[in-house]
mmCIF file with all atom_site columns, C-alpha atoms in Angstrom:
data_model
loop_
_atom_site.group_PDB
_atom_site.id
_atom_site.type_symbol
_atom_site.label_atom_id
_atom_site.label_alt_id
_atom_site.label_comp_id
_atom_site.label_asym_id
_atom_site.label_entity_id
_atom_site.label_seq_id
_atom_site.pdbx_PDB_ins_code
_atom_site.Cartn_x
_atom_site.Cartn_y
_atom_site.Cartn_z
_atom_site.occupancy
_atom_site.B_iso_or_equiv
_atom_site.pdbx_formal_charge
_atom_site.auth_seq_id
_atom_site.auth_comp_id
_atom_site.auth_asym_id
_atom_site.auth_atom_id
_atom_site.pdbx_PDB_model_num
ATOM 1   C CA . ALA A 1 1   ? 85.568  79.104  79.144  1.00 0.00 ? 69  ALA A CA 1
ATOM 2   C CA . THR A 1 2   ? 85.504  77.977  82.816  1.00 0.00 ? 70  THR A CA 1
ATOM 3   C CA . ALA A 1 3   ? 86.048  79.963  85.790  1.00 0.00 ? 71  ALA A CA 1
ATOM 4   C CA . PRO A 1 4   ? 86.382  78.322  89.440  1.00 0.00 ? 72  PRO A CA 1
ATOM 5   C CA . ALA A 1 5   ? 83.941  78.880  92.572  1.00 0.00 ? 73  ALA A CA 1
ATOM 6   C CA . THR A 1 6   ? 85.702  80.850  95.206  1.00 0.00 ? 74  THR A CA 1
ATOM 7   C CA . LEU A 1 7   ? 86.214  81.507  98.889  1.00 0.00 ? 75  LEU A CA 1
ATOM 8   C CA . THR A 1 8   ? 86.275  84.980  100.442 1.00 0.00 ? 76  THR A CA 1
ATOM 9   C CA . ASN A 1 9   ? 86.057  86.726  103.645 1.00 0.00 ? 77  ASN A CA 1
ATOM 10  C CA . LEU A 1 10  ? 88.370  84.566  105.105 1.00 0.00 ? 78  LEU A CA 1
ATOM 11  C CA . ALA A 1 11  ? 89.368  84.878  108.675 1.00 0.00 ? 79  ALA A CA 1
ATOM 12  C CA . ALA A 1 12  ? 90.731  88.794  108.603 1.00 0.00 ? 80  ALA A CA 1
ATOM 13  C CA . GLY A 1 13  ? 91.034  89.180  105.274 1.00 0.00 ? 81  GLY A CA 1
ATOM 14  C CA . PHE A 1 14  ? 87.892  90.648  104.799 1.00 0.00 ? 82  PHE A CA 1
ATOM 15  C CA . ASP A 1 15  ? 86.976  91.965  101.340 1.00 0.00 ? 83  ASP A CA 1
ATOM 16  C CA . LEU A 1 16  ? 90.921  91.510  101.056 1.00 0.00 ? 84  LEU A CA 1
ATOM 17  C CA . LEU A 1 17  ? 91.600  87.971  100.371 1.00 0.00 ? 85  LEU A CA 1
ATOM 18  C CA . GLY A 1 18  ? 89.934  85.692  97.954  1.00 0.00 ? 86  GLY A CA 1
ATOM 19  C CA . MET A 1 19  ? 91.194  81.996  97.004  1.00 0.00 ? 87  MET A CA 1
ATOM 20  C CA . ALA A 1 20  ? 89.909  79.772  93.765  1.00 0.00 ? 88  ALA A CA 1
ATOM 21  C CA . LEU A 1 21  ? 89.062  76.117  93.840  1.00 0.00 ? 89  LEU A CA 1
ATOM 22  C CA . THR A 1 22  ? 88.954  73.449  91.569  1.00 0.00 ? 90  THR A CA 1
ATOM 23  C CA . GLU A 1 23  ? 85.521  72.485  91.948  1.00 0.00 ? 91  GLU A CA 1
ATOM 24  C CA . PRO A 1 24  ? 82.542  73.654  91.440  1.00 0.00 ? 92  PRO A CA 1
ATOM 25  C CA . LYS A 1 25  ? 82.961  75.683  88.649  1.00 0.00 ? 93  LYS A CA 1
ATOM 26  C CA . ASP A 1 26  ? 80.691  77.593  85.763  1.00 0.00 ? 94  ASP A CA 1
ATOM 27  C CA . ILE A 1 27  ? 81.312  77.205  82.075  1.00 0.00 ? 95  ILE A CA 1
ATOM 28  C CA . ILE A 1 28  ? 80.520  80.042  79.537  1.00 0.00 ? 96  ILE A CA 1
ATOM 29  C CA . THR A 1 29  ? 80.109  79.064  76.018  1.00 0.00 ? 97  THR A CA 1
ATOM 30  C CA . LEU A 1 30  ? 80.273  81.554  73.102  1.00 0.00 ? 98  LEU A CA 1
ATOM 31  C CA . HIS A 1 31  ? 79.408  82.164  69.391  1.00 0.00 ? 99  HIS A CA 1
ATOM 32  C CA . LYS A 1 32  ? 79.600  85.197  67.893  1.00 0.00 ? 100 LYS A CA 1
ATOM 33  C CA . ARG A 1 33  ? 76.397  86.515  66.117  1.00 0.00 ? 101 ARG A CA 1
ATOM 34  C CA . SER A 1 34  ? 76.156  88.294  63.027  1.00 0.00 ? 102 SER A CA 1
ATOM 35  C CA . ASP A 1 35  ? 74.766  91.576  65.033  1.00 0.00 ? 103 ASP A CA 1
ATOM 36  C CA . THR A 1 36  ? 75.742  93.225  68.472  1.00 0.00 ? 104 THR A CA 1
ATOM 37  C CA . ALA A 1 37  ? 73.053  91.474  71.123  1.00 0.00 ? 105 ALA A CA 1
ATOM 38  C CA . LEU A 1 38  ? 73.835  89.356  73.552  1.00 0.00 ? 106 LEU A CA 1
ATOM 39  C CA . ASN A 1 39  ? 71.630  86.479  74.637  1.00 0.00 ? 107 ASN A CA 1
ATOM 40  C CA . ILE A 1 40  ? 72.062  84.304  77.198  1.00 0.00 ? 108 ILE A CA 1
ATOM 41  C CA . LYS A 1 41  ? 70.942  80.290  77.035  1.00 0.00 ? 109 LYS A CA 1
ATOM 42  C CA . LEU A 1 42  ? 71.183  77.921  79.767  1.00 0.00 ? 110 LEU A CA 1
ATOM 43  C CA . LYS A 1 43  ? 72.868  74.781  79.318  1.00 0.00 ? 111 LYS A CA 1
ATOM 44  C CA . HIS A 1 44  ? 70.297  73.189  81.843  1.00 0.00 ? 112 HIS A CA 1
ATOM 45  C CA . ASN A 1 45  ? 66.667  74.976  82.644  1.00 0.00 ? 113 ASN A CA 1
ATOM 46  C CA . ASN A 1 46  ? 67.667  76.553  85.779  1.00 0.00 ? 114 ASN A CA 1
ATOM 47  C CA . THR A 1 47  ? 64.834  79.157  86.012  1.00 0.00 ? 115 THR A CA 1
ATOM 48  C CA . ASP A 1 48  ? 66.527  80.859  88.879  1.00 0.00 ? 116 ASP A CA 1
ATOM 49  C CA . ILE A 1 49  ? 69.394  82.524  86.627  1.00 0.00 ? 117 ILE A CA 1
ATOM 50  C CA . PRO A 1 50  ? 68.275  85.332  84.847  1.00 0.00 ? 118 PRO A CA 1
ATOM 51  C CA . LEU A 1 51  ? 67.844  85.491  81.106  1.00 0.00 ? 119 LEU A CA 1
ATOM 52  C CA . ASP A 1 52  ? 67.992  89.499  80.900  1.00 0.00 ? 120 ASP A CA 1
ATOM 53  C CA . PRO A 1 53  ? 71.979  90.462  79.478  1.00 0.00 ? 121 PRO A CA 1
ATOM 54  C CA . THR A 1 54  ? 71.391  93.371  81.927  1.00 0.00 ? 122 THR A CA 1
ATOM 55  C CA . THR A 1 55  ? 71.226  91.625  84.978  1.00 0.00 ? 123 THR A CA 1
ATOM 56  C CA . ASN A 1 56  ? 73.468  88.499  84.719  1.00 0.00 ? 124 ASN A CA 1
ATOM 57  C CA . THR A 1 57  ? 77.090  88.648  85.345  1.00 0.00 ? 125 THR A CA 1
ATOM 58  C CA . ALA A 1 58  ? 78.098  87.135  81.893  1.00 0.00 ? 126 ALA A CA 1
ATOM 59  C CA . SER A 1 59  ? 76.246  89.020  79.982  1.00 0.00 ? 127 SER A CA 1
ATOM 60  C CA . VAL A 1 60  ? 77.328  92.594  82.502  1.00 0.00 ? 128 VAL A CA 1
ATOM 61  C CA . ALA A 1 61  ? 81.095  92.168  81.881  1.00 0.00 ? 129 ALA A CA 1
ATOM 62  C CA . ILE A 1 62  ? 80.830  90.884  78.413  1.00 0.00 ? 130 ILE A CA 1
ATOM 63  C CA . ALA A 1 63  ? 78.990  94.221  77.621  1.00 0.00 ? 131 ALA A CA 1
ATOM 64  C CA . ALA A 1 64  ? 81.445  96.302  79.813  1.00 0.00 ? 132 ALA A CA 1
ATOM 65  C CA . MET A 1 65  ? 84.287  94.721  78.157  1.00 0.00 ? 133 MET A CA 1
ATOM 66  C CA . LEU A 1 66  ? 82.596  95.782  74.349  1.00 0.00 ? 134 LEU A CA 1
ATOM 67  C CA . GLU A 1 67  ? 81.954  99.342  75.008  1.00 0.00 ? 135 GLU A CA 1
ATOM 68  C CA . ASP A 1 68  ? 85.481  100.306 76.482  1.00 0.00 ? 136 ASP A CA 1
ATOM 69  C CA . LEU A 1 69  ? 86.954  98.618  73.444  1.00 0.00 ? 137 LEU A CA 1
ATOM 70  C CA . GLN A 1 70  ? 84.303  100.028 71.223  1.00 0.00 ? 138 GLN A CA 1
ATOM 71  C CA . LEU A 1 71  ? 83.592  96.503  69.548  1.00 0.00 ? 139 LEU A CA 1
ATOM 72  C CA . GLN A 1 72  ? 80.347  95.933  67.569  1.00 0.00 ? 140 GLN A CA 1
ATOM 73  C CA . ILE A 1 73  ? 79.918  92.521  68.290  1.00 0.00 ? 141 ILE A CA 1
ATOM 74  C CA . GLY A 1 74  ? 77.631  90.395  70.202  1.00 0.00 ? 142 GLY A CA 1
ATOM 75  C CA . PHE A 1 75  ? 77.366  87.061  71.668  1.00 0.00 ? 143 PHE A CA 1
ATOM 76  C CA . ASP A 1 76  ? 75.308  83.907  72.514  1.00 0.00 ? 144 ASP A CA 1
ATOM 77  C CA . ILE A 1 77  ? 76.263  83.074  75.980  1.00 0.00 ? 145 ILE A CA 1
ATOM 78  C CA . MET A 1 78  ? 76.007  79.517  76.294  1.00 0.00 ? 146 MET A CA 1
ATOM 79  C CA . ILE A 1 79  ? 75.763  79.437  80.704  1.00 0.00 ? 147 ILE A CA 1
ATOM 80  C CA . ASN A 1 80  ? 76.386  76.084  82.028  1.00 0.00 ? 148 ASN A CA 1
ATOM 81  C CA . LYS A 1 81  ? 76.216  76.449  85.927  1.00 0.00 ? 149 LYS A CA 1
ATOM 82  C CA . GLY A 1 82  ? 77.895  75.002  88.146  1.00 0.00 ? 150 GLY A CA 1
ATOM 83  C CA . ILE A 1 83  ? 78.375  76.878  91.444  1.00 0.00 ? 151 ILE A CA 1
ATOM 84  C CA . ASP A 1 84  ? 74.588  76.504  92.975  1.00 0.00 ? 152 ASP A CA 1
ATOM 85  C CA . LEU A 1 85  ? 73.329  80.552  93.247  1.00 0.00 ? 153 LEU A CA 1
ATOM 86  C CA . GLU A 1 86  ? 73.103  82.094  96.656  1.00 0.00 ? 154 GLU A CA 1
ATOM 87  C CA . SER A 1 87  ? 76.096  79.420  98.042  1.00 0.00 ? 155 SER A CA 1
ATOM 88  C CA . GLY A 1 88  ? 78.930  81.953  98.896  1.00 0.00 ? 156 GLY A CA 1
ATOM 89  C CA . LEU A 1 89  ? 81.014  80.323  96.405  1.00 0.00 ? 157 LEU A CA 1
ATOM 90  C CA . GLY A 1 90  ? 81.367  83.506  94.297  1.00 0.00 ? 158 GLY A CA 1
ATOM 91  C CA . GLY A 1 91  ? 79.359  82.175  91.361  1.00 0.00 ? 159 GLY A CA 1
ATOM 92  C CA . SER A 1 92  ? 78.139  85.357  90.259  1.00 0.00 ? 160 SER A CA 1
ATOM 93  C CA . ALA A 1 93  ? 82.107  86.119  89.819  1.00 0.00 ? 161 ALA A CA 1
ATOM 94  C CA . ALA A 1 94  ? 82.733  82.965  87.818  1.00 0.00 ? 162 ALA A CA 1
ATOM 95  C CA . SER A 1 95  ? 80.252  83.469  85.564  1.00 0.00 ? 163 SER A CA 1
ATOM 96  C CA . ALA A 1 96  ? 81.822  87.053  84.978  1.00 0.00 ? 164 ALA A CA 1
ATOM 97  C CA . VAL A 1 97  ? 85.109  85.684  85.182  1.00 0.00 ? 165 VAL A CA 1
ATOM 98  C CA . ALA A 1 98  ? 84.761  83.006  82.528  1.00 0.00 ? 166 ALA A CA 1
ATOM 99  C CA . ALA A 1 99  ? 82.592  84.728  79.903  1.00 0.00 ? 167 ALA A CA 1
ATOM 100 C CA . ILE A 1 100 ? 85.396  87.596  79.556  1.00 0.00 ? 168 ILE A CA 1
ATOM 101 C CA . THR A 1 101 ? 88.181  84.558  79.151  1.00 0.00 ? 169 THR A CA 1
ATOM 102 C CA . ALA A 1 102 ? 85.987  83.570  76.682  1.00 0.00 ? 170 ALA A CA 1
ATOM 103 C CA . CYS A 1 103 ? 85.675  87.387  75.110  1.00 0.00 ? 171 CYS A CA 1
ATOM 104 C CA . ASN A 1 104 ? 89.186  88.181  75.572  1.00 0.00 ? 172 ASN A CA 1
ATOM 105 C CA . ALA A 1 105 ? 89.929  84.682  73.019  1.00 0.00 ? 173 ALA A CA 1
ATOM 106 C CA . PHE A 1 106 ? 88.318  86.515  70.077  1.00 0.00 ? 174 PHE A CA 1
ATOM 107 C CA . LEU A 1 107 ? 90.722  89.903  70.801  1.00 0.00 ? 175 LEU A CA 1
ATOM 108 C CA . GLN A 1 108 ? 92.913  90.155  68.587  1.00 0.00 ? 176 GLN A CA 1
ATOM 109 C CA . GLN A 1 109 ? 94.978  91.406  71.405  1.00 0.00 ? 177 GLN A CA 1
ATOM 110 C CA . PRO A 1 110 ? 93.933  90.067  74.273  1.00 0.00 ? 178 PRO A CA 1
ATOM 111 C CA . LEU A 1 111 ? 93.537  91.319  77.753  1.00 0.00 ? 179 LEU A CA 1
ATOM 112 C CA . SER A 1 112 ? 95.871  91.301  81.267  1.00 0.00 ? 180 SER A CA 1
ATOM 113 C CA . LEU A 1 113 ? 94.554  90.059  83.755  1.00 0.00 ? 181 LEU A CA 1
ATOM 114 C CA . ASP A 1 114 ? 94.181  93.247  85.346  1.00 0.00 ? 182 ASP A CA 1
ATOM 115 C CA . GLN A 1 115 ? 92.394  94.415  82.430  1.00 0.00 ? 183 GLN A CA 1
ATOM 116 C CA . LEU A 1 116 ? 90.252  91.540  82.248  1.00 0.00 ? 184 LEU A CA 1
ATOM 117 C CA . LEU A 1 117 ? 89.491  92.832  86.030  1.00 0.00 ? 185 LEU A CA 1
ATOM 118 C CA . ILE A 1 118 ? 88.062  95.988  85.348  1.00 0.00 ? 186 ILE A CA 1
ATOM 119 C CA . HIS A 1 119 ? 85.302  94.265  83.364  1.00 0.00 ? 187 HIS A CA 1
ATOM 120 C CA . ALA A 1 120 ? 84.496  91.550  85.871  1.00 0.00 ? 188 ALA A CA 1
ATOM 121 C CA . ALA A 1 121 ? 84.337  93.975  89.021  1.00 0.00 ? 189 ALA A CA 1
ATOM 122 C CA . VAL A 1 122 ? 81.619  95.990  86.554  1.00 0.00 ? 190 VAL A CA 1
ATOM 123 C CA . ALA A 1 123 ? 79.513  93.137  86.256  1.00 0.00 ? 191 ALA A CA 1
ATOM 124 C CA . GLU A 1 124 ? 79.820  92.409  90.370  1.00 0.00 ? 192 GLU A CA 1
ATOM 125 C CA . LYS A 1 125 ? 79.272  95.577  91.733  1.00 0.00 ? 193 LYS A CA 1
ATOM 126 C CA . LYS A 1 126 ? 76.229  96.360  89.259  1.00 0.00 ? 194 LYS A CA 1
ATOM 127 C CA . ILE A 1 127 ? 74.874  92.965  90.173  1.00 0.00 ? 195 ILE A CA 1
ATOM 128 C CA . THR A 1 128 ? 75.647  92.071  93.577  1.00 0.00 ? 196 THR A CA 1
ATOM 129 C CA . ASN A 1 129 ? 77.048  95.636  94.747  1.00 0.00 ? 197 ASN A CA 1
ATOM 130 C CA . CYS A 1 130 ? 80.586  93.038  95.855  1.00 0.00 ? 198 CYS A CA 1
ATOM 131 C CA . ILE A 1 131 ? 84.060  94.419  95.318  1.00 0.00 ? 199 ILE A CA 1
ATOM 132 C CA . CYS A 1 132 ? 86.657  92.399  93.403  1.00 0.00 ? 200 CYS A CA 1
ATOM 133 C CA . ASP A 1 133 ? 88.013  89.543  95.721  1.00 0.00 ? 201 ASP A CA 1
ATOM 134 C CA . ASN A 1 134 ? 85.915  86.817  94.132  1.00 0.00 ? 202 ASN A CA 1
ATOM 135 C CA . ALA A 1 135 ? 86.770  87.878  90.988  1.00 0.00 ? 203 ALA A CA 1
ATOM 136 C CA . ALA A 1 136 ? 90.232  88.297  91.021  1.00 0.00 ? 204 ALA A CA 1
ATOM 137 C CA . ALA A 1 137 ? 90.502  84.795  93.227  1.00 0.00 ? 205 ALA A CA 1
ATOM 138 C CA . ALA A 1 138 ? 88.855  83.337  90.412  1.00 0.00 ? 206 ALA A CA 1
ATOM 139 C CA . LEU A 1 139 ? 91.013  85.290  87.391  1.00 0.00 ? 207 LEU A CA 1
ATOM 140 C CA . TRP A 1 140 ? 94.427  84.602  89.379  1.00 0.00 ? 208 TRP A CA 1
ATOM 141 C CA . GLY A 1 141 ? 93.812  81.652  90.694  1.00 0.00 ? 209 GLY A CA 1
ATOM 142 C CA . GLY A 1 142 ? 94.845  80.281  93.963  1.00 0.00 ? 210 GLY A CA 1
ATOM 143 C CA . CYS A 1 143 ? 95.476  82.988  96.888  1.00 0.00 ? 211 CYS A CA 1
ATOM 144 C CA . VAL A 1 144 ? 94.740  86.520  96.077  1.00 0.00 ? 212 VAL A CA 1
ATOM 145 C CA . LEU A 1 145 ? 95.515  90.162  98.013  1.00 0.00 ? 213 LEU A CA 1
ATOM 146 C CA . VAL A 1 146 ? 93.078  92.188  96.978  1.00 0.00 ? 214 VAL A CA 1
ATOM 147 C CA . GLY A 1 147 ? 95.475  95.534  97.540  1.00 0.00 ? 215 GLY A CA 1
ATOM 148 C CA . VAL A 1 148 ? 94.631  99.662  97.042  1.00 0.00 ? 216 VAL A CA 1
ATOM 149 C CA . ASN A 1 149 ? 92.596  100.529 93.846  1.00 0.00 ? 217 ASN A CA 1
ATOM 150 C CA . ASN A 1 150 ? 92.542  96.825  93.257  1.00 0.00 ? 218 ASN A CA 1
ATOM 151 C CA . HIS A 1 151 ? 95.771  96.248  92.710  1.00 0.00 ? 219 HIS A CA 1
ATOM 152 C CA . ILE A 1 152 ? 96.401  92.021  92.681  1.00 0.00 ? 220 ILE A CA 1
ATOM 153 C CA . ILE A 1 153 ? 98.711  90.541  95.120  1.00 0.00 ? 221 ILE A CA 1
ATOM 154 C CA . PRO A 1 154 ? 99.179  86.906  94.314  1.00 0.00 ? 222 PRO A CA 1
ATOM 155 C CA . LEU A 1 155 ? 100.053 84.894  97.863  1.00 0.00 ? 223 LEU A CA 1
ATOM 156 C CA . PRO A 1 156 ? 101.904 81.963  97.775  1.00 0.00 ? 224 PRO A CA 1
ATOM 157 C CA . ALA A 1 157 ? 100.332 78.896  98.926  1.00 0.00 ? 225 ALA A CA 1
ATOM 158 C CA . VAL A 1 158 ? 101.740 75.313  100.135 1.00 0.00 ? 226 VAL A CA 1
ATOM 159 C CA . PRO A 1 159 ? 101.122 72.471  97.741  1.00 0.00 ? 227 PRO A CA 1
ATOM 160 C CA . GLY A 1 160 ? 98.847  69.933  98.760  1.00 0.00 ? 228 GLY A CA 1
ATOM 161 C CA . THR A 1 161 ? 96.993  72.293  101.338 1.00 0.00 ? 229 THR A CA 1
ATOM 162 C CA . ILE A 1 162 ? 94.427  73.588  99.438  1.00 0.00 ? 230 ILE A CA 1
ATOM 163 C CA . LEU A 1 163 ? 93.007  73.148  95.790  1.00 0.00 ? 231 LEU A CA 1
ATOM 164 C CA . ILE A 1 164 ? 93.193  75.921  93.315  1.00 0.00 ? 232 ILE A CA 1
ATOM 165 C CA . THR A 1 165 ? 92.728  76.477  90.153  1.00 0.00 ? 233 THR A CA 1
ATOM 166 C CA . LYS A 1 166 ? 92.908  79.413  87.201  1.00 0.00 ? 234 LYS A CA 1
ATOM 167 C CA . PRO A 1 167 ? 90.317  79.793  84.500  1.00 0.00 ? 235 PRO A CA 1
ATOM 168 C CA . ILE A 1 168 ? 90.565  77.514  81.626  1.00 0.00 ? 236 ILE A CA 1
ATOM 169 C CA . LEU A 1 169 ? 89.909  78.175  77.821  1.00 0.00 ? 237 LEU A CA 1
ATOM 170 C CA . LYS A 1 170 ? 89.674  75.838  75.174  1.00 0.00 ? 238 LYS A CA 1
ATOM 171 C CA . ILE A 1 171 ? 89.153  76.880  71.566  1.00 0.00 ? 239 ILE A CA 1
ATOM 172 C CA . ASN A 1 172 ? 86.473  74.708  68.820  1.00 0.00 ? 240 ASN A CA 1
ATOM 173 C CA . THR A 1 173 ? 87.466  75.298  65.449  1.00 0.00 ? 241 THR A CA 1
ATOM 174 C CA . LYS A 1 174 ? 85.290  73.052  64.568  1.00 0.00 ? 242 LYS A CA 1
ATOM 175 C CA . MET A 1 175 ? 82.866  75.145  62.919  1.00 0.00 ? 243 MET A CA 1
#
């Protein structure tokens, strides 16, 4: 699954407005394990990305989702980090969103965007102490307004004026 970089804190919309970009993006690949472990693997050797599943937004979001759903499964989490760390482009949120988008594909009854946002927000809050403006923009795509109680309101955008995208999920059935 992929999730886009985002811009937030736009003008007077500090912590209220978010916008998804077409590039760059993070790519997360999940492989189901026979145990309940969450193991992080990196596509590239970026030593700044935490490998501890308690400090990486991708694994924290998945762990929150699995705990909430009371599922006893584990994953190898392959991270292809396309968004530079500390770039201000919502990289931690993109990793969380791509991870839960991929995890959602394993569910017999997939969660809604609102439900997925809860788990991305858990990761963002735990790791970066941020609210969900980046995660909401990455999940919904386009421009979003984060309302009361994290109610997300998609905003209209003029075509061609900004680059917008949503998370993309590709499933490889060849195992």
